[in-house]
Amino acid sequence: MPDLMTAAFPSSFLWGAATSAYQIEGAVREDGRTPSIWDTFSHTPGKTAGGDSGDIAVDHYHRYRDDVALMADLGLSAYRFSVSWSRVQPTGRGPAVQAGLDFYRRLVDELLSKGIKPAITLYHWDLPQELEDAGGWPERDTAHRFAEYAQIVGGALGDRVENWITVNEPWCSAFLGYAAGVHAPGRTDPAASLQAAHHLNLAHGLGASALRSVMPARNTVALSLNSSVVRPLSPGNAEDLAAVQKIDDLANGVFHGPILKGAYPETLLAATSSLTDWSFVLDGDLRAVNQPLDALGLNYYTPTLVSAADAEPRGPRSDGHGTRDHSPWPGADDVAFHQTPGERTEMGWTIDPTGLHELIMRYTEEAPGLPLYVTENGAAYDDKPGPDGRVHDPERIAYLHGHLSAVRRAIADGADVRGYYLWSLLDNFEWAYGYGKRFGAVYVDYATLDRTPKSSAYWYGRAARTGTLPEVGTV
Ligand code: PNW
């Protein structure tokens, strides 16, 4: 029996990296692109650290060839990126802008020429501002507009891109964007955030149908969820277990309920009944949302630790999302969030690879036969070039080694995990945190925009080329 830690991954396993349009492209006013909600939000004083915006980001729009060459040099076999909706459809509706589509076609062709398999995310949080002005995600029509956009992009690139993801982390869009207000569009309306969540589900369903109507049948359609692993502070305490149920519904069930099972969890409907009667869920919606998926993407960073809120706090509290006045958890004021013990990354997120194993096994049980991808996993550290100009990031190597080992263990336990996309290829615009948090395997000098692969990039590249995990400390 080979040692599990050194045992090879399946030979077809995809070793990828991931990015998103607004976080890397820049060129926000070029070739007909119009503002998205993230342009508006980041230009609103006080919304992002240091007033940072994606105006220039890492200039990937102009440097995509170099970035693809970097991936090829490292030996990656897949790349997940997102399309900027307002580059393709500036008003969020109507005919496409050819220059916008051409950029993505050039990028895809560059990837294919280097043997790197592209995966397209259609929506990674950058709603065209015009659609927000018309009501945004709480407005039902936005889901129909998304389906139209999906059809345009699928029609243009479906002949050469096999793997498609409709929406990325709808939890962040709905609840950080419309309840907590820490992400664009910065609204703080709990009832509207639940409506937004439903319309994101509907967008996924209508978008998946639209994609399938224009693409070859061999292509796969998935979505990426930042499914939380929610754990009780005191596993023997019934009130803490009720808190777990509540947060699990709001983090996971609100999406995988309708998408995988065709219904919202009864416990979710009950827990939010004082905020909404869910009458925005119309006849036929659940059928549109609950259509067969070809794969599911899981994004995982850290577990969530909760208890019932009681008068005397038990230990340090955190909801993992920084301090905020408004909660991203509608109807869960009776839940307290705690810091999971253990070492943390620069985001303050506790490092716990067992959570990734748990998450994969959960979906292996709940959705038997559904292929899984880890569509994001990674860590932010305070990276700096050393005197030799190199960037050493042993903490990130340890993080990746731990989480990839968890993936390997899940595969050994019977999970059908087809690939892993490291977040992120490059240091980039980390949303409300601006450029202060570096998630890249490749370091970006923000003064010159020069790219320098960190030691983790070489470590990961070796894993990709050999299909096994190099020992930590060997690059
Ligand atoms: C994900 N949370 O964001 C996104 O898909 C990426 O664009 C992002 O850069 C990356 O993870 C790192 O943050 C998240 O508050 C943002 O739970 C916030 C949360 C989760 C994921």
XYZ file of C-alpha atoms and ligand atoms in Angstrom:
496
model
C 0.000 0.000 0.000
C 1.496 3.333 -0.995
C 1.522 5.968 1.714
C -1.605 8.035 1.248
C 0.261 11.339 1.554
C 2.466 10.550 -1.405
C -0.081 8.539 -3.412
C -0.785 10.013 -6.800
C -3.939 11.923 -7.623
C -6.014 10.549 -10.514
C -4.179 11.266 -13.779
C -7.141 13.264 -15.143
C -7.204 15.484 -12.015
C -7.189 19.180 -12.957
C -4.558 21.310 -11.241
C -5.826 24.818 -11.696
C -5.730 28.368 -10.446
C -8.657 30.773 -10.222
C -9.269 34.508 -10.584
C -12.200 36.828 -11.210
C -12.648 39.651 -13.704
C -12.997 42.662 -11.425
C -10.170 41.502 -9.186
C -7.550 41.312 -11.953
C -8.544 42.873 -15.288
C -8.422 46.641 -14.805
C -9.167 48.472 -18.101
C -12.542 49.352 -16.645
C -13.351 51.968 -19.242
C -11.927 50.251 -22.313
C -13.670 48.788 -25.343
C -17.136 49.816 -24.265
C -17.150 48.388 -20.730
C -19.452 50.275 -18.364
C -19.435 50.358 -14.536
C -20.510 47.369 -12.523
C -21.719 47.593 -8.934
C -18.129 47.010 -7.828
C -16.882 50.085 -9.736
C -19.551 52.158 -8.046
C -18.961 50.632 -4.615
C -15.179 50.904 -4.668
C -15.432 54.554 -5.728
C -17.780 55.336 -2.849
C -15.687 56.788 0.007
C -15.248 54.469 2.964
C -16.267 51.233 1.284
C -12.883 49.645 0.556
C -9.628 49.726 2.494
C -7.603 52.750 1.443
C -10.217 53.593 -1.182
C -8.726 50.890 -3.415
C -10.578 50.019 -6.615
C -10.205 47.651 -9.540
C -9.539 50.516 -12.001
C -6.130 49.107 -12.862
C -6.094 45.977 -10.694
C -3.214 43.863 -12.029
C -3.811 44.970 -15.625
C -4.579 41.433 -16.738
C -6.685 42.824 -19.614
C -3.428 43.896 -21.249
C -1.103 41.275 -19.762
C -3.186 38.138 -20.231
C -0.617 36.598 -22.589
C 2.133 36.886 -19.978
C -0.188 35.518 -17.322
C -1.068 32.490 -19.433
C 2.632 31.942 -20.154
C 3.292 31.997 -16.405
C 0.681 29.299 -15.825
C 2.133 27.205 -18.612
C 5.661 27.580 -17.212
C 4.449 26.478 -13.796
C 2.749 23.447 -15.331
C -0.895 24.152 -14.458
C -3.517 22.187 -16.356
C -6.584 24.383 -15.783
C -7.585 28.019 -15.256
C -10.864 29.332 -13.880
C -11.666 32.964 -14.679
C -14.815 35.064 -14.822
C -16.349 37.192 -17.537
C -17.161 40.818 -16.811
C -20.859 41.122 -17.671
C -20.671 44.862 -18.393
C -17.788 44.292 -20.814
C -20.031 42.013 -22.845
C -23.402 43.699 -22.297
C -22.757 47.264 -21.082
C -26.338 47.953 -20.096
C -26.953 44.447 -18.825
C -29.355 43.815 -21.665
C -29.478 43.807 -25.424
C -26.817 43.046 -27.987
C -23.265 42.084 -27.078
C -20.195 44.237 -27.607
C -17.926 42.338 -29.945
C -14.702 43.762 -28.466
C -15.655 42.415 -25.060
C -16.308 38.919 -26.363
C -13.122 39.091 -28.442
C -11.000 39.627 -25.333
C -12.292 36.419 -23.772
C -11.929 34.520 -27.042
C -8.270 35.583 -27.275
C -7.720 34.564 -23.663
C -9.341 31.168 -24.220
C -7.378 30.534 -27.395
C -4.142 31.457 -25.626
C -4.960 28.968 -22.843
C -5.886 26.221 -25.276
C -2.696 26.762 -27.274
C -0.732 26.019 -24.074
C -2.802 22.978 -23.161
C -4.541 24.716 -20.239
C -8.199 23.887 -19.820
C -10.358 27.000 -19.324
C -13.330 27.083 -16.931
C -15.591 30.110 -17.228
C -17.497 31.655 -14.340
C -20.262 33.841 -15.744
C -21.013 35.816 -12.601
C -18.400 36.681 -10.010
C -20.242 39.572 -8.300
C -19.883 42.368 -10.877
C -23.495 43.153 -11.804
C -23.814 45.873 -14.454
C -24.693 49.061 -12.556
C -27.684 49.662 -14.836
C -29.251 46.451 -13.581
C -28.670 47.466 -9.965
C -30.340 50.779 -10.768
C -33.308 48.767 -12.015
C -33.509 46.912 -8.682
C -30.518 44.554 -8.641
C -30.772 40.962 -7.424
C -33.873 41.550 -5.272
C -35.591 42.232 -8.602
C -36.799 39.145 -10.478
C -35.972 40.501 -13.932
C -32.240 40.365 -13.105
C -32.417 36.552 -13.293
C -33.891 36.780 -16.802
C -31.229 39.270 -17.833
C -28.593 36.837 -16.554
C -30.032 34.029 -18.690
C -29.789 36.264 -21.764
C -26.179 37.109 -20.929
C -25.382 33.419 -20.340
C -26.771 32.586 -23.753
C -24.585 35.230 -25.398
C -21.365 34.063 -23.765
C -22.222 30.368 -24.142
C -22.977 30.919 -27.798
C -19.698 32.752 -28.359
C -17.354 30.425 -26.442
C -19.214 27.148 -25.972
C -17.405 25.620 -28.934
C -14.037 25.885 -27.153
C -14.742 26.013 -23.423
C -16.037 22.795 -21.889
C -16.451 23.716 -18.197
C -18.958 26.396 -17.167
C -19.929 27.858 -13.820
C -23.051 29.999 -13.703
C -22.654 31.939 -10.459
C -19.863 32.135 -7.919
C -20.700 32.153 -4.224
C -24.246 33.493 -4.339
C -24.056 33.729 -0.520
C -21.582 36.603 -0.797
C -23.650 38.396 -3.455
C -26.901 38.084 -1.544
C -25.862 38.464 2.081
C -22.621 40.455 2.055
C -24.052 42.643 -0.718
C -27.677 43.182 0.372
C -27.761 42.416 4.137
C -24.361 43.248 5.665
C -23.591 45.871 3.039
C -19.845 45.183 3.107
C -19.835 44.116 -0.548
C -21.397 45.895 -3.518
C -24.032 47.201 -3.820
C -23.737 47.915 -0.084
C -27.397 47.576 0.856
C -28.508 46.587 4.369
C -31.974 45.122 3.919
C -32.338 41.569 5.311
C -35.645 40.898 3.526
C -34.210 42.067 0.207
C -31.180 39.819 0.719
C -33.387 36.710 0.888
C -35.118 37.827 -2.277
C -31.684 38.343 -3.843
C -30.702 34.790 -2.847
C -33.779 33.379 -4.570
C -33.168 35.366 -7.735
C -29.537 34.220 -7.793
C -30.811 30.638 -7.601
C -33.260 31.397 -10.383
C -30.466 33.009 -12.408
C -28.430 29.843 -12.005
C -31.325 27.681 -13.202
C -32.363 29.876 -16.128
C -28.721 30.479 -16.997
C -27.941 26.757 -17.001
C -30.848 26.118 -19.402
C -29.755 28.987 -21.613
C -26.201 27.663 -21.734
C -27.390 24.173 -22.596
C -29.589 25.515 -25.374
C -26.594 26.949 -27.214
C -23.678 24.698 -26.258
C -22.514 21.261 -27.329
C -23.954 18.562 -25.053
C -20.469 17.484 -23.936
C -19.962 20.725 -21.986
C -20.537 20.759 -18.242
C -22.584 23.277 -16.275
C -21.956 23.806 -12.565
C -22.089 26.502 -9.929
C -19.669 27.366 -7.134
C -20.913 27.559 -3.572
C -18.897 28.798 -0.606
C -20.553 26.095 1.438
C -19.758 26.579 5.077
C -18.791 23.848 7.453
C -20.777 24.941 10.486
C -19.821 23.509 13.868
C -21.324 23.883 17.345
C -19.300 25.474 20.159
C -20.648 22.789 22.531
C -21.578 19.684 20.532
C -23.697 18.357 23.426
C -25.758 21.541 23.764
C -29.160 21.419 22.039
C -29.345 25.200 21.683
C -25.955 25.290 19.986
C -27.103 22.552 17.615
C -30.173 24.646 16.785
C -27.802 27.538 16.021
C -25.861 25.247 13.679
C -29.090 24.317 11.885
C -29.995 27.978 11.446
C -26.627 29.018 10.040
C -26.322 25.880 7.924
C -29.686 26.763 6.345
C -28.603 30.351 5.664
C -25.147 29.412 4.380
C -25.864 26.193 2.507
C -29.493 25.060 2.497
C -30.769 28.300 0.952
C -28.794 27.358 -2.167
C -28.392 23.604 -2.264
C -31.974 23.053 -1.050
C -33.602 24.426 -4.217
C -30.701 23.565 -6.518
C -30.113 19.948 -5.476
C -33.473 19.029 -3.909
C -36.013 21.394 -5.458
C -37.153 23.009 -2.182
C -36.103 25.556 0.412
C -35.560 23.927 3.834
C -38.700 24.169 6.016
C -36.475 25.227 8.912
C -35.185 28.182 6.833
C -38.679 29.324 5.887
C -39.713 29.150 9.560
C -36.618 30.973 10.851
C -37.066 33.877 8.399
C -40.874 34.144 8.543
C -40.796 37.442 10.434
C -38.773 38.980 7.581
C -40.548 37.602 4.527
C -43.309 35.248 3.450
C -41.206 34.062 0.476
C -44.074 34.964 -1.883
C -41.425 35.971 -4.435
C -40.923 32.242 -5.096
C -43.340 31.802 -7.989
C -44.864 28.659 -9.447
C -42.328 26.890 -11.599
C -39.305 28.631 -10.072
C -38.164 25.601 -8.117
C -38.431 23.427 -11.191
C -36.273 25.906 -13.108
C -33.708 26.004 -10.311
C -33.613 22.257 -9.631
C -32.217 20.952 -12.857
C -29.506 18.367 -13.142
C -26.024 19.736 -12.559
C -23.013 18.258 -14.302
C -20.744 19.123 -11.391
C -20.633 21.174 -8.219
C -17.886 23.634 -7.333
C -16.941 24.011 -3.679
C -15.046 27.036 -2.411
C -13.543 26.494 1.010
C -11.378 28.639 3.261
C -12.272 28.106 6.931
C -14.980 26.540 9.109
C -17.660 28.479 11.029
C -18.119 28.007 14.777
C -21.442 29.009 16.357
C -23.437 28.834 19.544
C -26.740 30.121 20.816
C -26.263 33.730 21.830
C -26.326 33.875 25.594
C -25.820 36.623 28.115
C -22.276 35.565 29.028
C -20.063 35.203 25.945
C -18.174 31.902 25.927
C -14.796 32.750 24.467
C -13.683 35.097 21.699
C -16.329 35.966 19.132
C -16.068 36.457 15.427
C -18.277 35.797 12.467
C -15.169 35.490 10.344
C -16.100 38.547 8.342
C -14.695 41.409 10.389
C -16.679 43.858 12.468
C -19.861 45.143 11.010
C -23.031 46.863 12.109
C -25.308 44.752 9.999
C -25.410 40.983 9.988
C -25.102 38.870 6.841
C -27.331 36.274 8.572
C -30.994 37.385 8.297
C -33.169 36.098 11.118
C -30.210 34.773 13.122
C -29.768 37.454 15.785
C -29.932 34.689 18.396
C -26.743 33.074 17.071
C -23.239 33.963 18.256
C -20.125 33.424 16.136
C -16.809 32.297 17.597
C -13.228 32.115 16.516
C -12.244 28.528 15.695
C -9.101 27.818 17.707
C -5.838 27.368 15.840
C -3.431 29.156 13.582
C -4.883 31.789 11.253
C -4.066 33.343 7.921
C -3.729 37.073 7.299
C -7.529 37.256 6.829
C -7.929 36.043 10.404
C -9.411 32.822 9.022
C -8.459 29.693 11.022
C -6.587 27.042 9.046
C -8.508 23.763 9.204
C -8.122 21.289 6.337
C -10.427 18.790 8.100
C -13.266 21.162 7.163
C -12.541 20.670 3.478
C -12.614 16.891 3.859
C -15.884 17.163 5.791
C -17.428 19.397 3.135
C -16.481 17.095 0.271
C -17.814 14.052 2.118
C -21.059 15.862 2.899
C -21.772 16.539 -0.767
C -20.622 13.053 -1.687
C -23.438 11.791 0.563
C -26.063 14.419 -0.277
C -25.550 14.376 -4.024
C -24.318 10.877 -4.879
C -22.725 10.634 -8.296
C -22.277 14.378 -8.717
C -18.681 15.198 -9.726
C -17.081 17.768 -7.434
C -14.425 20.402 -7.981
C -12.713 22.505 -5.376
C -13.171 25.743 -7.317
C -11.378 27.903 -4.722
C -9.049 27.314 -1.799
C -6.097 29.346 -0.648
C -4.691 31.742 1.906
C -3.640 35.374 2.296
C -0.238 36.111 3.801
C 1.842 39.232 4.176
C 4.260 38.312 1.390
C 7.305 40.456 0.582
C 10.265 39.873 -1.697
C 13.447 38.990 0.189
C 16.870 40.581 -0.456
C 17.363 38.084 -3.302
C 14.176 39.318 -4.958
C 12.424 35.993 -4.359
C 9.200 35.634 -2.437
C 9.247 32.851 0.134
C 5.861 31.813 1.466
C 6.284 28.588 3.427
C 2.982 29.229 5.260
C 1.081 29.102 1.971
C 2.869 25.890 0.965
C 1.832 24.356 4.285
C -1.742 25.562 3.759
C -1.915 24.086 0.256
C -0.260 20.846 1.325
C -2.754 20.447 4.165
C -5.808 21.126 2.028
C -4.680 19.096 -0.973
C -3.977 16.217 1.412
C -7.560 16.561 2.629
C -8.771 16.377 -0.979
C -6.613 13.317 -1.580
C -8.043 11.702 1.550
C -11.604 12.434 0.399
C -10.869 10.784 -2.960
C -9.538 7.735 -1.095
C -12.792 7.783 0.910
C -14.820 7.540 -2.293
C -15.422 11.174 -3.269
C -15.396 12.034 -6.972
C -13.237 15.173 -6.886
C -12.116 16.021 -10.406
C -9.934 19.046 -9.822
C -8.639 21.818 -7.579
C -8.313 25.524 -8.363
C -5.975 27.436 -6.116
C -7.228 30.899 -5.136
C -5.576 32.787 -6.591
C -3.191 32.794 -9.517
C -2.119 36.375 -8.787
C -2.218 38.805 -5.890
C -5.244 40.955 -6.652
C -8.019 43.284 -5.522
C -9.377 41.522 -2.447
C -12.793 43.261 -2.498
C -13.426 45.401 0.590
C -9.875 44.697 1.794
C -8.384 46.234 -1.333
C -4.819 45.278 -2.247
C -3.816 44.738 1.378
C -4.494 41.001 1.338
C -2.355 38.865 -0.960
C -3.877 35.520 -1.994
C -1.663 34.977 -5.052
C 0.694 32.121 -5.808
C 2.313 34.808 -7.937
C 3.441 38.037 -6.265
C 2.478 41.318 -7.903
C 4.499 44.465 -7.269
C 1.737 47.068 -7.341
C 4.138 49.877 -8.305
C 5.404 48.168 -11.462
C 2.813 45.376 -11.879
C 5.729 42.961 -12.305
C 4.893 39.331 -11.513
C 7.143 37.068 -9.416
C 6.075 33.490 -8.691
C 6.253 32.818 -4.946
C 7.834 29.585 -3.728
C 4.284 28.200 -3.323
C 3.763 28.623 -7.070
C 6.788 26.411 -7.782
C 5.651 23.917 -5.140
C 2.142 23.803 -6.630
C 3.520 23.558 -10.157
C 5.521 20.527 -9.115
C 2.393 18.940 -7.666
C 0.594 19.674 -10.938
C 3.347 18.151 -13.065
C 3.854 15.040 -10.942
C 0.304 14.465 -9.695
C 1.644 14.016 -6.163
C 2.267 16.438 -3.317
C 5.912 17.377 -2.820
C 7.050 17.394 0.812
C 6.759 20.768 2.468
C 10.135 22.526 2.455
C 11.368 21.029 -0.801
C 11.341 24.009 -3.144
C -14.121 34.375 -2.145
N -16.819 35.426 3.605
O -14.606 35.431 -1.397
C -14.234 34.881 -3.560
O -14.858 34.008 -4.480
C -12.981 35.478 -4.093
O -13.293 36.417 -5.088
C -12.176 36.058 -2.951
O -11.082 36.801 -3.382
C -11.743 34.886 -2.084
O -12.855 34.102 -1.685
C -10.957 35.281 -0.850
O -11.724 36.076 0.007
C -15.108 35.329 -0.140
O -16.906 36.518 4.182
C -15.270 36.539 0.521
O -17.256 34.345 4.082
C -15.835 36.551 1.768
C -16.254 35.373 2.336
C -16.118 34.164 1.674
C -15.539 34.156 0.421
